[in-house]
């Protein structure tokens, strides 16, 4: 069912946001180790990737396509849009 992929994508976004918030809270308190800083950057990139995927899946559904067939773009491609 098309809605499942969209719901799954939203669930994953919520999980990534929760982890990002935990790291940001820690950053304002005790700071972040190098590994945690790398993890935070990775989380931000993954969030960009999942937001892009969600937008594309919703557009596919809106225009009669099959959102289940929309695959995530590589992080490098999604990140290049921001520059």
PDB file of C-alpha atoms in Angstrom, residues 20-72:
ATOM      1  CA  UNK A  20      19.528  14.655  16.578  1.00  0.00           C
ATOM      2  CA  UNK A  21      17.827  16.432  19.488  1.00  0.00           C
ATOM      3  CA  UNK A  22      19.599  14.190  21.993  1.00  0.00           C
ATOM      4  CA  UNK A  23      22.970  14.992  20.459  1.00  0.00           C
ATOM      5  CA  UNK A  24      22.218  18.719  20.280  1.00  0.00           C
ATOM      6  CA  UNK A  25      21.151  18.721  23.938  1.00  0.00           C
ATOM      7  CA  UNK A  26      24.379  16.985  24.848  1.00  0.00           C
ATOM      8  CA  UNK A  27      26.358  19.467  22.752  1.00  0.00           C
ATOM      9  CA  UNK A  28      25.027  22.400  24.758  1.00  0.00           C
ATOM     10  CA  UNK A  29      25.840  20.613  27.996  1.00  0.00           C
ATOM     11  CA  UNK A  30      29.018  18.588  27.906  1.00  0.00           C
ATOM     12  CA  UNK A  31      29.949  19.015  24.257  1.00  0.00           C
ATOM     13  CA  UNK A  32      30.381  16.306  21.657  1.00  0.00           C
ATOM     14  CA  UNK A  33      33.241  13.947  20.973  1.00  0.00           C
ATOM     15  CA  UNK A  34      34.621  13.706  17.455  1.00  0.00           C
ATOM     16  CA  UNK A  35      32.536  10.573  16.863  1.00  0.00           C
ATOM     17  CA  UNK A  36      29.395  12.292  18.116  1.00  0.00           C
ATOM     18  CA  UNK A  37      30.064  15.294  15.877  1.00  0.00           C
ATOM     19  CA  UNK A  38      30.397  12.926  12.922  1.00  0.00           C
ATOM     20  CA  UNK A  39      27.174  11.200  13.948  1.00  0.00           C
ATOM     21  CA  UNK A  40      25.364  14.553  14.148  1.00  0.00           C
ATOM     22  CA  UNK A  41      26.560  15.492  10.659  1.00  0.00           C
ATOM     23  CA  UNK A  42      25.459  12.085   9.376  1.00  0.00           C
ATOM     24  CA  UNK A  43      22.051  12.541  11.015  1.00  0.00           C
ATOM     25  CA  UNK A  44      21.620  15.918   9.343  1.00  0.00           C
ATOM     26  CA  UNK A  45      22.494  14.444   5.965  1.00  0.00           C
ATOM     27  CA  UNK A  46      20.143  11.501   6.461  1.00  0.00           C
ATOM     28  CA  UNK A  47      17.355  13.860   7.499  1.00  0.00           C
ATOM     29  CA  UNK A  48      17.854  15.859   4.303  1.00  0.00           C
ATOM     30  CA  UNK A  49      17.739  12.597   2.363  1.00  0.00           C
ATOM     31  CA  UNK A  50      14.521  11.430   4.072  1.00  0.00           C
ATOM     32  CA  UNK A  51      12.784  14.819   3.718  1.00  0.00           C
ATOM     33  CA  UNK A  52      13.611  14.715  -0.005  1.00  0.00           C
ATOM     34  CA  UNK A  53      12.254  11.172  -0.215  1.00  0.00           C
ATOM     35  CA  UNK A  54       9.055  12.142   1.593  1.00  0.00           C
ATOM     36  CA  UNK A  55       8.452  15.106  -0.737  1.00  0.00           C
ATOM     37  CA  UNK A  56       9.025  12.949  -3.799  1.00  0.00           C
ATOM     38  CA  UNK A  57       6.787  10.118  -2.523  1.00  0.00           C
ATOM     39  CA  UNK A  58       3.982  12.555  -1.732  1.00  0.00           C
ATOM     40  CA  UNK A  59       4.317  14.143  -5.172  1.00  0.00           C
ATOM     41  CA  UNK A  60       4.217  10.736  -6.803  1.00  0.00           C
ATOM     42  CA  UNK A  61       1.037   9.833  -4.929  1.00  0.00           C
ATOM     43  CA  UNK A  62      -0.552  13.200  -5.724  1.00  0.00           C
ATOM     44  CA  UNK A  63       0.065  12.857  -9.438  1.00  0.00           C
ATOM     45  CA  UNK A  64      -1.064   9.256  -9.771  1.00  0.00           C
ATOM     46  CA  UNK A  65       2.302   7.561  -9.500  1.00  0.00           C
ATOM     47  CA  UNK A  66       3.314   4.772  -7.190  1.00  0.00           C
ATOM     48  CA  UNK A  67       5.152   6.195  -4.162  1.00  0.00           C
ATOM     49  CA  UNK A  68       6.380   2.688  -3.317  1.00  0.00           C
ATOM     50  CA  UNK A  69       8.642   2.893  -6.357  1.00  0.00           C
ATOM     51  CA  UNK A  70      10.327   6.131  -5.288  1.00  0.00           C
ATOM     52  CA  UNK A  71      13.762   5.319  -3.908  1.00  0.00           C
ATOM     53  CA  UNK A  72      16.024   7.534  -1.790  1.00  0.00           C
TER      54      UNK A  72
END
